[in-house]
């Protein structure tokens, strides 16, 4: 199996998990909380939280349990930790037996699913995954820059975060709207979510609310 195929499988597995349960976590306060928060519905003694290679658990943690690794294994890093690309590559080698180099990631970034700037004092542990490079850059330059405004109280206090419409879109290679008034861009995303089992969750409202909230400091 190629690294590119593995990336796509992991993206789909995480997206599908979020479709089933909107409480999928992307940030926690400490590795000790990972097992129970990652496996909310089926936590048991088989869940293990361990190191990635020689990295300290103070910086990198792998949480997993037996079964399909695409669904049951993930890697998390302290928001202030800088070697997160290496951590993801170690995770892939340790869990899948695939030894890869940074050059094998052409077209992808290894990135925090929640912008690390949104973690209070960069103390939280954030899940990392491979994201399409161009899509990741587009979201980073638009929504994430606005959402990381330190004026937001959540960016000062919240060490537990769940996956959002925005994170799901980025994960699934969907580029961002230009802002909360880009109706065509929002409609494109709404159509994507509707086609992927989320019509009943009102993606139109969810996306519009998130965009308006994130941009409110730029619009005033």
C-alpha angles and dihedrals in degrees: 000000000000123000090242091056090048091052092052092047092051092047092053093045092054093044092050090049089054092048088056095043124017090199093078105141126233100169133031133174100241140000090250088069095051102089098053094039098045093046100037096157101036110026112154141153091280091071110103131189113199147150128284104233110305095335116126118251085234087073111021133026134180117203119192148142133196118291135048106005091206087066102025106042130064139159126225132189135195106260092238094051112110104196096069095131090058089046091056092048090050089049092053092049094045098045103030103023091237113137109203137169129216089259089063089064094071109155094018138086124207101225145159111267087220115043106258089225087069093061111096107252087345087276102127127092112245128195114242128206139163112271130186106269099226094043092047092051092048094052091043093054095047123023101015094051089055095041091052092064106135089222089078107096091214089062089057100044118016117095095168119067133169128212115276140200088263095051091046091052093050092047091054096050095256113148119224130258114250090249143310091303096053096104094173092053092047091047090053091055093044090054091050093052093044090054091050100056102274104102092111091055092065100238090184091066095038095053095042093049092050094048094047092048094048094047099042094103091052093048097051 
